Coordinates of N, CA, C and O and ligand atoms in Angstrom, one line a residue:
X1 N 0.8 -1.2 0.0 CA 0.0 0.0 0.0 C 0.9 1.3 0.0 O 1.9 1.3 0.7
X2 N 0.5 2.2 -0.8 CA 1.3 3.5 -0.9 C 1.0 4.3 0.4 O -0.1 4.3 0.9
X3 N 2.0 5.0 0.8 CA 1.8 6.0 1.9 C 0.8 7.1 1.4 O 0.8 7.4 0.2
X4 N 0.1 7.7 2.4 CA -0.9 8.7 2.0 C -0.6 10.1 2.5 O -0.3 10.3 3.6
X5 N -0.7 11.0 1.6 CA -0.5 12.4 1.9 C -1.8 13.2 1.7 O -2.4 13.1 0.6
X6 N -2.2 13.9 2.7 CA -3.5 14.6 2.7 C -3.3 16.1 2.5 O -2.5 16.7 3.2
X7 N -4.0 16.7 1.5 CA -4.0 18.1 1.3 C -5.1 18.8 2.1 O -6.3 18.5 1.8
X8 N -4.7 19.6 3.1 CA -5.7 20.2 3.9 C -5.6 21.8 3.9 O -4.5 22.3 3.8
X9 N -6.7 22.5 3.9 CA -6.6 23.9 3.8 C -8.0 24.5 3.6 O -8.9 23.8 3.1
X10 N -8.1 25.8 3.8 CA -9.4 26.5 3.6 C -9.7 26.6 2.1 O -8.7 26.4 1.3
X11 N -10.9 26.9 1.7 CA -11.2 27.0 0.3 C -10.4 28.1 -0.4 O -10.0 29.1 0.2
X12 N -10.0 27.8 -1.7 CA -9.4 28.7 -2.6 C -7.9 29.0 -2.3 O -7.3 29.9 -2.9
X13 N -7.3 28.2 -1.5 CA -5.8 28.3 -1.3 C -5.0 27.7 -2.4 O -3.8 27.9 -2.5
X14 N -5.7 26.8 -3.2 CA -5.0 26.1 -4.3 C -4.8 24.6 -4.1 O -3.9 24.0 -4.7
X15 N -5.6 24.0 -3.2 CA -5.5 22.5 -3.0 C -5.6 21.7 -4.3 O -4.8 20.8 -4.6
X16 N -6.7 22.1 -5.1 CA -6.9 21.3 -6.3 C -5.8 21.5 -7.3 O -5.4 20.6 -8.0
X17 N -5.3 22.8 -7.4 CA -4.2 23.1 -8.3 C -3.0 22.3 -7.9 O -2.3 21.7 -8.7
X18 N -2.7 22.2 -6.6 CA -1.6 21.5 -6.1 C -1.7 20.0 -6.3 O -0.8 19.3 -6.7
X19 N -3.0 19.5 -6.1 CA -3.3 18.1 -6.3 C -2.9 17.7 -7.8 O -2.3 16.7 -8.1
X20 N -3.4 18.6 -8.7 CA -3.1 18.4 -10.1 C -1.6 18.4 -10.4 O -1.1 17.6 -11.2
X21 N -0.9 19.3 -9.8 CA 0.5 19.5 -10.0 C 1.3 18.2 -9.5 O 2.2 17.7 -10.1
X22 N 0.8 17.7 -8.4 CA 1.5 16.5 -7.8 C 1.1 15.2 -8.6 O 2.0 14.4 -8.8
X23 N -0.1 15.1 -9.0 CA -0.5 13.9 -9.7 C -0.5 14.1 -11.2 O -0.7 13.2 -12.0
X24 N -0.1 15.3 -11.7 CA 0.0 15.7 -13.1 C -1.2 15.4 -13.8 O -1.2 15.0 -15.0
X25 N -2.4 15.5 -13.2 CA -3.6 15.2 -13.9 C -4.2 16.4 -14.5 O -4.0 17.5 -14.0
X26 N -4.9 16.3 -15.6 CA -5.5 17.4 -16.2 C -7.0 17.3 -16.0 O -7.8 18.2 -16.5
X27 N -7.5 16.3 -15.4 CA -8.9 16.1 -15.3 C -9.6 16.7 -14.0 O -10.8 16.7 -13.9
X28 N -8.7 17.2 -13.1 CA -9.3 17.9 -12.0 C -9.7 19.3 -12.4 O -9.1 19.9 -13.2
X29 N -10.9 19.7 -11.9 CA -11.3 21.1 -12.3 C -10.9 22.1 -11.2 O -11.1 21.8 -10.0
X30 N -10.5 23.2 -11.7 CA -10.1 24.3 -10.7 C -11.0 25.5 -11.0 O -11.1 25.9 -12.2
X31 N -11.6 26.0 -10.0 CA -12.5 27.1 -10.2 C -12.1 28.3 -9.4 O -11.5 28.2 -8.4
X32 N -12.5 29.5 -9.9 CA -12.2 30.7 -9.1 C -13.1 30.9 -7.9 O -12.7 31.5 -6.9
X33 N -14.3 30.3 -8.1 CA -15.3 30.5 -7.0 C -15.1 29.4 -5.9 O -15.1 28.2 -6.2
X34 N -14.9 29.8 -4.7 CA -14.6 28.8 -3.6 C -15.9 27.9 -3.5 O -17.0 28.3 -3.6
X35 N -15.6 26.6 -3.2 CA -16.6 25.7 -2.9 C -17.3 25.0 -4.1 O -18.2 24.2 -3.9
X36 N -16.8 25.3 -5.3 CA -17.4 24.7 -6.5 C -16.5 23.7 -7.2 O -16.9 23.2 -8.2
X37 N -15.4 23.4 -6.5 CA -14.5 22.4 -7.1 C -15.2 21.0 -7.2 O -15.6 20.5 -6.2
X38 N -15.2 20.4 -8.4 CA -15.7 19.1 -8.5 C -14.6 18.3 -9.1 O -14.4 18.2 -10.3
X39 N -13.8 17.7 -8.3 CA -12.6 17.0 -8.8 C -12.4 15.6 -8.2 O -13.2 15.2 -7.4
X40 N -11.4 14.9 -8.7 CA -11.1 13.6 -8.2 C -10.5 13.9 -6.8 O -9.8 14.9 -6.6
X41 N -10.7 13.0 -5.9 CA -10.2 13.2 -4.5 C -8.9 12.5 -4.3 O -8.1 13.0 -3.5
X42 N -8.8 11.4 -4.9 CA -7.5 10.6 -4.7 C -6.7 10.5 -6.0 O -7.3 10.4 -7.1
X43 N -5.4 10.5 -5.9 CA -4.5 10.4 -7.0 C -3.2 9.8 -6.5 O -3.0 9.6 -5.3
X44 N -2.3 9.6 -7.5 CA -1.0 9.1 -7.1 C 0.1 10.0 -7.7 O 0.0 10.4 -8.8
X45 N 1.0 10.4 -6.8 CA 2.2 11.1 -7.3 C 3.3 10.1 -7.6 O 3.7 9.3 -6.7
X46 N 3.7 10.2 -8.9 CA 4.7 9.2 -9.3 C 6.0 10.0 -9.8 O 6.2 10.1 -11.0
X47 N 6.8 10.5 -8.9 CA 8.0 11.2 -9.3 C 9.0 10.3 -9.9 O 9.2 9.2 -9.5
X48 N 9.6 10.8 -11.0 CA 10.5 9.9 -11.8 C 11.7 9.5 -10.9 O 12.4 10.3 -10.3
X49 N 11.9 8.2 -10.9 CA 13.1 7.7 -10.1 C 13.0 7.7 -8.6 O 13.9 7.5 -7.9
X50 N 11.8 8.0 -8.1 CA 11.5 8.1 -6.7 C 10.3 7.3 -6.3 O 9.5 7.0 -7.2
X51 N 10.1 7.0 -5.0 CA 9.0 6.2 -4.6 C 7.7 7.0 -4.9 O 7.6 8.3 -4.7
X52 N 6.6 6.3 -5.2 CA 5.3 6.9 -5.4 C 4.6 7.1 -4.0 O 4.8 6.3 -3.1
X53 N 3.6 8.0 -4.0 CA 2.7 8.1 -2.8 C 1.4 8.5 -3.2 O 1.2 9.2 -4.3
X54 N 0.3 8.2 -2.4 CA -1.0 8.5 -2.8 C -1.3 9.9 -2.2 O -0.7 10.3 -1.2
X55 N -2.2 10.7 -2.9 CA -2.5 12.0 -2.5 C -4.0 12.1 -2.4 O -4.8 11.7 -3.3
X56 N -4.5 12.7 -1.3 CA -6.0 13.0 -1.2 C -6.2 14.5 -1.0 O -5.6 15.1 -0.2
X57 N -7.1 15.0 -1.8 CA -7.6 16.4 -1.7 C -8.8 16.4 -0.8 O -9.9 16.1 -1.2
X58 N -8.6 16.8 0.5 CA -9.7 16.7 1.5 C -10.7 17.8 1.2 O -11.9 17.6 1.5
X59 N -10.3 18.9 0.5 CA -11.3 19.9 0.2 C -12.3 19.3 -0.8 O -13.5 19.6 -0.8
X60 N -11.8 18.5 -1.7 CA -12.7 17.8 -2.7 C -13.7 17.0 -2.0 O -14.9 16.9 -2.4
X61 N -13.3 16.3 -0.9 CA -14.3 15.5 -0.2 C -15.3 16.3 0.5 O -16.5 16.0 0.5
X62 N -14.8 17.3 1.2 CA -15.7 18.1 2.1 C -16.7 19.0 1.3 O -17.7 19.4 1.9
X63 N -16.4 19.2 0.1 CA -17.2 20.2 -0.7 C -16.9 21.6 -0.3 O -17.4 22.5 -0.9
X64 N -16.0 21.8 0.6 CA -15.3 23.0 1.1 C -16.2 24.1 1.6 O -15.8 24.8 2.5
X65 N -17.5 24.2 1.2 CA -18.3 25.3 1.6 C -18.9 25.1 3.0 O -19.4 26.0 3.6
X66 N -18.7 23.9 3.6 CA -19.3 23.6 4.9 C -18.4 24.0 6.0 O -18.9 24.0 7.2
X67 N -17.2 24.2 5.7 CA -16.2 24.5 6.8 C -16.0 23.3 7.7 O -16.4 22.2 7.3
X68 N -15.2 23.5 8.7 CA -14.8 22.4 9.6 C -16.0 21.8 10.3 O -15.9 20.6 10.8
X69 N -17.1 22.5 10.5 CA -18.2 22.0 11.4 C -19.2 21.2 10.5 O -20.0 20.5 11.1
X70 N -19.1 21.3 9.2 CA -20.1 20.6 8.4 C -20.1 19.1 8.5 O -19.1 18.5 8.9
X71 N -21.2 18.5 8.1 CA -21.3 17.0 8.3 C -20.4 16.3 7.4 O -19.7 15.3 7.8
X72 N -20.3 16.7 6.1 CA -19.4 15.9 5.2 C -17.9 16.3 5.4 O -17.0 15.6 5.0
X73 N -17.7 17.4 6.2 CA -16.3 17.7 6.5 C -15.7 16.7 7.4 O -14.5 16.5 7.5
X74 N -16.6 15.9 8.1 CA -16.1 14.8 8.9 C -15.3 13.8 8.1 O -14.3 13.3 8.6
X75 N -15.7 13.6 6.9 CA -15.0 12.7 6.0 C -13.6 13.2 5.6 O -12.7 12.4 5.6
X76 N -13.6 14.5 5.4 CA -12.3 15.1 5.1 C -11.3 15.0 6.3 O -10.2 14.7 6.2
X77 N -11.9 15.2 7.5 CA -11.1 15.1 8.7 C -10.6 13.7 8.9 O -9.4 13.6 9.3
X78 N -11.4 12.7 8.7 CA -10.9 11.3 8.9 C -9.8 11.0 7.8 O -8.9 10.3 8.1
X79 N -10.0 11.5 6.6 CA -8.9 11.3 5.6 C -7.6 11.9 6.1 O -6.5 11.3 5.9
X80 N -7.6 13.1 6.7 CA -6.4 13.7 7.2 C -5.9 12.9 8.4 O -4.7 12.7 8.5
X81 N -6.8 12.4 9.2 CA -6.3 11.7 10.4 C -5.7 10.3 10.0 O -4.8 9.8 10.8
X82 N -6.1 9.8 8.9 CA -5.5 8.5 8.5 C -4.2 8.7 7.6 O -3.5 7.8 7.3
X83 N -3.9 10.0 7.3 CA -2.8 10.2 6.4 C -1.4 10.0 7.1 O -1.3 10.2 8.3
X84 N -0.4 9.6 6.4 CA 0.9 9.5 6.9 C 1.6 10.9 7.1 O 2.4 11.1 7.9
X85 N 1.1 11.8 6.2 CA 1.6 13.2 6.2 C 0.5 14.1 5.8 O -0.2 13.9 4.8
X86 N 0.4 15.3 6.5 CA -0.6 16.3 6.1 C 0.2 17.5 5.5 O 1.2 17.9 6.1
X87 N -0.3 17.9 4.4 CA 0.2 19.2 3.8 C -0.8 20.2 4.1 O -1.9 20.2 3.5
X88 N -0.5 21.2 5.0 CA -1.4 22.2 5.3 C -1.1 23.4 4.4 O -0.1 24.0 4.5
X89 N -2.1 23.6 3.5 CA -1.9 24.6 2.4 C -2.5 25.9 2.8 O -3.6 26.0 3.3
X90 N -1.7 27.0 2.7 CA -2.2 28.4 3.0 C -1.8 29.2 1.8 O -1.0 28.9 0.9
X91 N -2.5 30.4 1.7 CA -2.3 31.3 0.6 C -1.3 32.4 1.0 O -1.6 33.3 1.8
X92 N -0.1 32.4 0.3 CA 0.9 33.4 0.6 C 0.6 34.8 0.2 O 1.2 35.7 0.7
X93 N -0.4 35.0 -0.7 CA -0.8 36.3 -1.1 C -1.7 36.9 0.0 O -1.6 38.1 0.3
X94 N -2.7 36.1 0.4 CA -3.7 36.7 1.4 C -3.1 36.7 2.8 O -3.7 37.4 3.7
X95 N -2.2 35.8 3.1 CA -1.6 35.7 4.5 C -2.6 34.9 5.4 O -3.6 34.4 4.9
X96 N -2.2 34.9 6.7 CA -3.0 34.0 7.6 C -4.4 34.6 7.8 O -4.5 35.8 8.0
X97 N -5.4 33.7 7.9 CA -6.7 34.2 8.1 C -7.3 33.4 9.3 O -6.7 32.4 9.8
X98 N -8.5 33.8 9.8 CA -9.1 33.2 11.0 C -9.4 31.7 10.7 O -9.2 30.9 11.6
X99 N -9.8 31.4 9.5 CA -10.1 30.0 9.1 C -8.8 29.2 9.1 O -8.8 28.0 9.6
X100 N -7.7 29.8 8.7 CA -6.4 29.1 8.8 C -6.0 28.8 10.2 O -5.6 27.7 10.5
X101 N -6.3 29.7 11.1 CA -6.0 29.6 12.5 C -6.8 28.4 13.1 O -6.4 27.6 13.9
X102 N -8.1 28.3 12.6 CA -9.0 27.3 13.1 C -8.5 25.9 12.6 O -8.5 24.9 13.4
X103 N -8.1 25.8 11.4 CA -7.6 24.5 10.8 C -6.3 24.1 11.6 O -6.1 23.0 11.9
X104 N -5.5 25.1 11.8 CA -4.2 24.9 12.5 C -4.5 24.3 13.9 O -3.9 23.3 14.3
X105 N -5.5 24.9 14.6 CA -5.8 24.4 16.0 C -6.3 22.9 15.9 O -5.9 22.1 16.7
X106 N -7.1 22.6 14.9 CA -7.5 21.2 14.7 C -6.4 20.3 14.4 O -6.3 19.2 14.9
X107 N -5.5 20.7 13.5 CA -4.4 19.9 13.0 C -3.5 19.6 14.2 O -2.9 18.5 14.3
X108 N -3.3 20.5 15.1 CA -2.5 20.3 16.3 C -3.0 19.2 17.1 O -2.3 18.4 17.7
X109 N -4.4 19.1 17.2 CA -5.1 18.1 18.0 C -4.9 16.7 17.3 O -4.7 15.7 18.0
X110 N -4.9 16.7 16.0 CA -4.7 15.4 15.3 C -3.3 14.8 15.5 O -3.1 13.6 15.4
X111 N -2.4 15.7 15.7 CA -1.0 15.4 15.9 C -0.4 14.5 14.8 O 0.5 13.7 15.0
X112 N -0.9 14.7 13.5 CA -0.2 14.0 12.4 C 1.0 14.8 12.0 O 1.0 16.1 12.1
X113 N 2.0 14.2 11.4 CA 3.1 14.9 10.9 C 2.6 15.9 9.8 O 1.9 15.5 8.9
X114 N 3.0 17.2 10.0 CA 2.4 18.2 9.1 C 3.5 19.1 8.5 O 4.4 19.6 9.3
X115 N 3.4 19.4 7.2 CA 4.3 20.4 6.6 C 3.4 21.6 6.2 O 2.3 21.4 5.6
X116 N 3.9 22.8 6.5 CA 3.2 24.0 6.1 C 3.6 24.3 4.6 O 4.8 24.4 4.4
X117 N 2.6 24.4 3.7 CA 2.9 24.7 2.3 C 2.3 26.0 2.0 O 1.0 26.2 2.0
X118 N 3.1 27.0 1.8 CA 2.7 28.4 1.4 C 2.6 28.4 -0.1 O 3.6 28.4 -0.8
X119 N 1.4 28.5 -0.6 CA 1.1 28.5 -2.0 C 1.0 29.9 -2.6 O 0.9 30.9 -1.9
X120 N 1.0 30.0 -3.9 CA 0.8 31.3 -4.7 C 1.9 32.3 -4.4 O 1.7 33.5 -4.3
X121 N 3.2 31.8 -4.4 CA 4.3 32.7 -4.2 C 4.8 33.3 -5.5 O 5.8 34.0 -5.5
X122 N 4.2 33.0 -6.6 CA 4.6 33.6 -7.9 C 4.4 35.1 -7.8 O 3.3 35.5 -7.5
X123 N 5.4 35.8 -8.1 CA 5.3 37.3 -8.1 C 5.3 38.0 -6.8 O 5.0 39.2 -6.7
X124 N 5.4 37.2 -5.7 CA 5.5 37.9 -4.4 C 6.8 37.5 -3.7 O 7.5 36.6 -4.1
X125 N 7.1 38.2 -2.6 CA 8.3 37.9 -1.8 C 8.0 36.7 -0.9 O 7.3 36.7 0.1
X126 N 8.7 35.5 -1.3 CA 8.5 34.3 -0.5 C 8.9 34.4 0.9 O 8.3 33.8 1.8
X127 N 10.0 35.2 1.2 CA 10.4 35.3 2.6 C 9.4 36.1 3.4 O 9.1 35.8 4.6
X128 N 8.8 37.1 2.8 CA 7.7 37.9 3.5 C 6.6 37.0 3.9 O 6.0 37.1 4.9
X129 N 6.2 36.1 2.9 CA 5.1 35.1 3.1 C 5.5 34.2 4.3 O 4.7 33.9 5.1
X130 N 6.7 33.7 4.3 CA 7.2 32.9 5.4 C 7.1 33.6 6.7 O 6.6 33.0 7.7
X131 N 7.5 34.9 6.8 CA 7.4 35.6 8.0 C 6.0 35.7 8.5 O 5.7 35.7 9.7
X132 N 5.1 35.9 7.6 CA 3.7 36.1 7.9 C 3.1 34.8 8.7 O 2.2 34.9 9.5
X133 N 3.7 33.6 8.3 CA 3.2 32.4 8.9 C 4.1 31.9 10.0 O 4.0 30.8 10.5
X134 N 5.2 32.7 10.4 CA 6.2 32.2 11.3 C 5.5 31.8 12.7 O 6.0 30.9 13.3
X135 N 4.5 32.6 13.0 CA 3.9 32.4 14.3 C 3.2 31.0 14.4 O 2.8 30.6 15.5
X136 N 3.0 30.4 13.3 CA 2.3 29.0 13.3 C 3.3 28.0 13.8 O 2.9 26.9 14.2
X137 N 4.6 28.3 13.9 CA 5.6 27.5 14.5 C 5.9 26.2 13.8 O 6.3 25.2 14.5
X138 N 5.9 26.1 12.5 CA 6.2 24.9 11.8 C 7.7 24.8 11.6 O 8.4 25.8 11.2
X139 N 8.3 23.6 11.8 CA 9.7 23.4 11.4 C 9.8 23.2 9.9 O 10.8 23.5 9.3
X140 N 8.8 22.5 9.3 CA 8.8 22.2 7.9 C 7.9 23.1 7.1 O 6.7 23.1 7.3
X141 N 8.5 24.1 6.4 CA 7.8 25.0 5.6 C 8.3 25.0 4.2 O 9.5 25.1 4.0
X142 N 7.4 24.9 3.2 CA 7.8 24.9 1.8 C 7.0 25.9 1.1 O 5.8 26.0 1.3
X143 N 7.6 26.8 0.3 CA 6.9 27.8 -0.5 C 6.8 27.3 -1.9 O 7.8 26.8 -2.5
X144 N 5.6 27.3 -2.5 CA 5.3 26.8 -3.8 C 4.5 27.8 -4.6 O 3.8 28.6 -4.1
X145 N 4.5 27.6 -5.9 CA 3.4 28.1 -6.8 C 2.9 26.9 -7.6 O 3.5 26.5 -8.5
X146 N 1.8 26.4 -7.1 CA 1.2 25.2 -7.7 C 0.8 25.5 -9.2 O 1.0 24.7 -10.0
X147 N 0.4 26.7 -9.4 CA -0.1 27.1 -10.8 C 1.1 27.1 -11.8 O 0.9 26.8 -12.9
X148 N 2.3 27.5 -11.2 CA 3.5 27.6 -12.1 C 4.5 26.5 -11.9 O 5.6 26.5 -12.4
X149 N 4.1 25.5 -11.1 CA 4.9 24.3 -10.8 C 6.3 24.7 -10.2 O 7.3 24.1 -10.4
X150 N 6.3 25.8 -9.4 CA 7.5 26.2 -8.7 C 7.5 25.6 -7.3 O 6.5 25.6 -6.6
X151 N 8.7 25.0 -7.0 CA 8.8 24.4 -5.6 C 8.2 23.0 -5.5 O 8.2 22.5 -4.4
X152 N 7.6 22.5 -6.6 CA 6.9 21.2 -6.4 C 7.8 20.1 -6.2 O 7.6 19.2 -5.4
X153 N 9.0 20.1 -6.9 CA 10.0 19.0 -6.7 C 10.5 19.1 -5.3 O 10.7 18.0 -4.7
X154 N 10.7 20.3 -4.8 CA 11.2 20.4 -3.4 C 10.2 19.9 -2.4 O 10.5 19.2 -1.4
X155 N 8.9 20.1 -2.7 CA 7.8 19.7 -1.9 C 7.7 18.1 -1.9 O 7.6 17.5 -0.9
X156 N 7.9 17.6 -3.1 CA 7.9 16.1 -3.2 C 9.1 15.5 -2.4 O 8.9 14.5 -1.7
X157 N 10.3 16.1 -2.6 CA 11.4 15.5 -1.9 C 11.2 15.6 -0.3 O 11.5 14.7 0.4
X158 N 10.7 16.8 0.1 CA 10.5 17.0 1.5 C 9.4 16.0 2.0 O 9.6 15.4 3.1
X159 N 8.4 15.7 1.2 CA 7.3 14.8 1.6 C 7.9 13.4 1.7 O 7.7 12.7 2.7
X160 N 8.7 13.0 0.7 CA 9.3 11.6 0.7 C 10.2 11.4 1.9 O 10.2 10.4 2.5
X161 N 10.9 12.5 2.3 CA 11.8 12.4 3.5 C 11.0 12.2 4.8 O 11.5 11.6 5.7
X162 N 9.7 12.6 4.8 CA 8.9 12.5 6.0 C 8.0 11.3 5.9 O 7.2 11.0 6.9
X163 N 8.0 10.5 4.8 CA 7.2 9.3 4.7 C 8.1 8.1 4.9 O 8.9 7.7 4.0
X164 N 8.1 7.4 6.0 CA 9.0 6.4 6.3 C 9.0 5.2 5.3 O 10.0 4.7 4.9
X165 N 7.8 4.8 4.9 CA 7.7 3.7 4.0 C 8.3 4.0 2.7 O 9.0 3.2 2.1
X166 N 8.0 5.2 2.2 CA 8.5 5.6 0.9 C 10.1 5.8 0.9 O 10.8 5.3 0.1
X167 N 10.5 6.4 2.0 CA 12.0 6.6 2.2 C 12.7 5.3 2.2 O 13.8 5.1 1.7
X168 N 12.1 4.2 2.9 CA 12.7 3.0 3.0 C 13.1 2.3 1.7 O 14.1 1.6 1.6
X169 N 12.3 2.6 0.7 CA 12.5 2.0 -0.6 C 13.7 2.5 -1.3 O 14.3 1.8 -2.1
X170 N 14.1 3.8 -1.0 CA 15.3 4.4 -1.7 C 16.5 4.2 -0.9 O 17.6 4.2 -1.5
X171 N 16.4 4.0 0.4 CA 17.6 3.9 1.3 C 17.9 2.5 1.7 O 17.7 2.1 2.8
X172 N 18.3 1.7 0.7 CA 18.6 0.3 1.0 C 19.6 0.1 2.0 O 19.6 -0.8 2.8
X173 N 20.6 1.0 2.1 CA 21.7 0.9 3.0 C 21.3 1.2 4.5 O 22.1 0.9 5.4
X174 N 20.1 1.7 4.7 CA 19.7 2.0 6.0 C 19.4 0.8 6.8 O 19.2 0.8 8.0
X175 N 19.2 -0.4 6.1 CA 18.9 -1.6 6.8 C 20.1 -2.2 7.4 O 21.1 -2.6 6.7
X176 N 20.2 -2.2 8.8 CA 21.5 -2.7 9.4 C 21.7 -4.2 9.2 O 22.9 -4.6 9.4
X177 N 20.7 -4.9 8.9 CA 20.9 -6.4 8.7 C 21.6 -6.7 7.4 O 22.0 -7.8 7.1
X178 N 21.6 -5.7 6.5 CA 22.3 -6.0 5.2 C 23.8 -6.1 5.3 O 24.4 -5.4 6.1
X179 N 24.3 -7.0 4.6 CA 25.8 -7.3 4.6 C 26.5 -6.2 3.8 O 26.1 -6.0 2.6
X180 N 27.4 -5.6 4.3 CA 28.2 -4.6 3.5 C 29.5 -5.2 3.1 O 30.2 -5.7 3.9
X181 N 29.8 -5.0 1.8 CA 31.0 -5.6 1.3 C 31.8 -4.4 0.6 O 31.2 -3.6 -0.2
X182 N 33.0 -4.2 1.0 CA 33.9 -3.2 0.5 C 34.9 -3.8 -0.5 O 35.5 -4.8 -0.1
X183 N 35.0 -3.2 -1.6 CA 36.1 -3.6 -2.6 C 37.2 -2.7 -2.4 O 37.1 -1.5 -2.7
X184 N 38.3 -3.3 -1.9 CA 39.5 -2.4 -1.7 C 40.7 -2.8 -2.6 O 40.9 -4.0 -2.7
X185 N 41.3 -1.9 -3.2 CA 42.5 -2.3 -4.0 C 42.8 -1.3 -5.1 O 42.1 -0.3 -5.2
Ligands
LIG201 P1 -8.9 25.0 -3.6 O1 -10.3 25.6 -3.4 O2 -8.1 25.1 -2.4 O3 -9.0 23.7 -4.2 O4 -8.2 26.0 -4.7 P2 -8.1 25.9 -6.3 O5 -7.0 24.9 -6.6 O6 -9.4 25.6 -6.8 O7 -7.5 27.3 -6.6 C1 -8.3 28.5 -6.3 C2 -7.8 29.7 -7.1 O8 -6.4 30.0 -6.8 C3 -7.9 29.4 -8.6 O9 -8.3 30.6 -9.3 C4 -6.4 29.0 -9.0 O10 -6.1 29.3 -10.3 C5 -5.7 29.9 -8.0 N1 -4.3 29.4 -7.7 C6 -4.0 28.2 -7.3 N2 -2.7 28.0 -7.2 C7 -2.1 29.2 -7.5 C8 -0.8 29.7 -7.6 O11 0.2 29.0 -7.3 N3 -0.6 31.0 -7.9 C9 -1.6 31.8 -8.2 N4 -1.4 33.1 -8.6 N5 -2.9 31.4 -8.2 C10 -3.2 30.1 -7.9
LIG202 MG1 -10.6 22.4 -4.5

């Protein structure tokens, strides 16, 4: 079974766009109007020469317009709770909002490994965006532009490093039971 990465965030931060960038799918629909996204919820990220992992767009599940309290939002929450890694997506242009704070508080309770992903950094100062979210206290922060595929490879590498099953497939030498043979001469 592939490790699962959940995309979590308030409406319109770019979850579906990031989902498409990660899964390279063209069949997900991205809309300007929040809450109207009708897309695939699950996909697979298959980076070349690296382990694959599954991706779930929890906004797609929740329908997004119901917020965290909505009935179908429960499904999105359980998807995030089952994930091996949560990518908490925020909007670098708009900065931190009350709904971001609310999602953050919930994520802290779930205690899943979480990376803060600051999206929409195309044409803005990425460092200023980082500063704006510094109070969220994340050790793992990646800035991306999902729409322009900036920072996506870095996000994939960072995610793989935090997914133990995926990482195990690339680091054969990390198994201490393996016999090491040195050719000297
Ligand atoms: P979701 O509601 O979180 O799934 O967000 P969407 O993926 O539907 O995107 C919402 C809006 O933000 C759309 O108009 C996207 O084109 C736009 N958007 C998404 N990613 C980026 C980005 O990296 N840069 C910019 N400038 N706009 C983006
Ligand atoms: Mg969406």
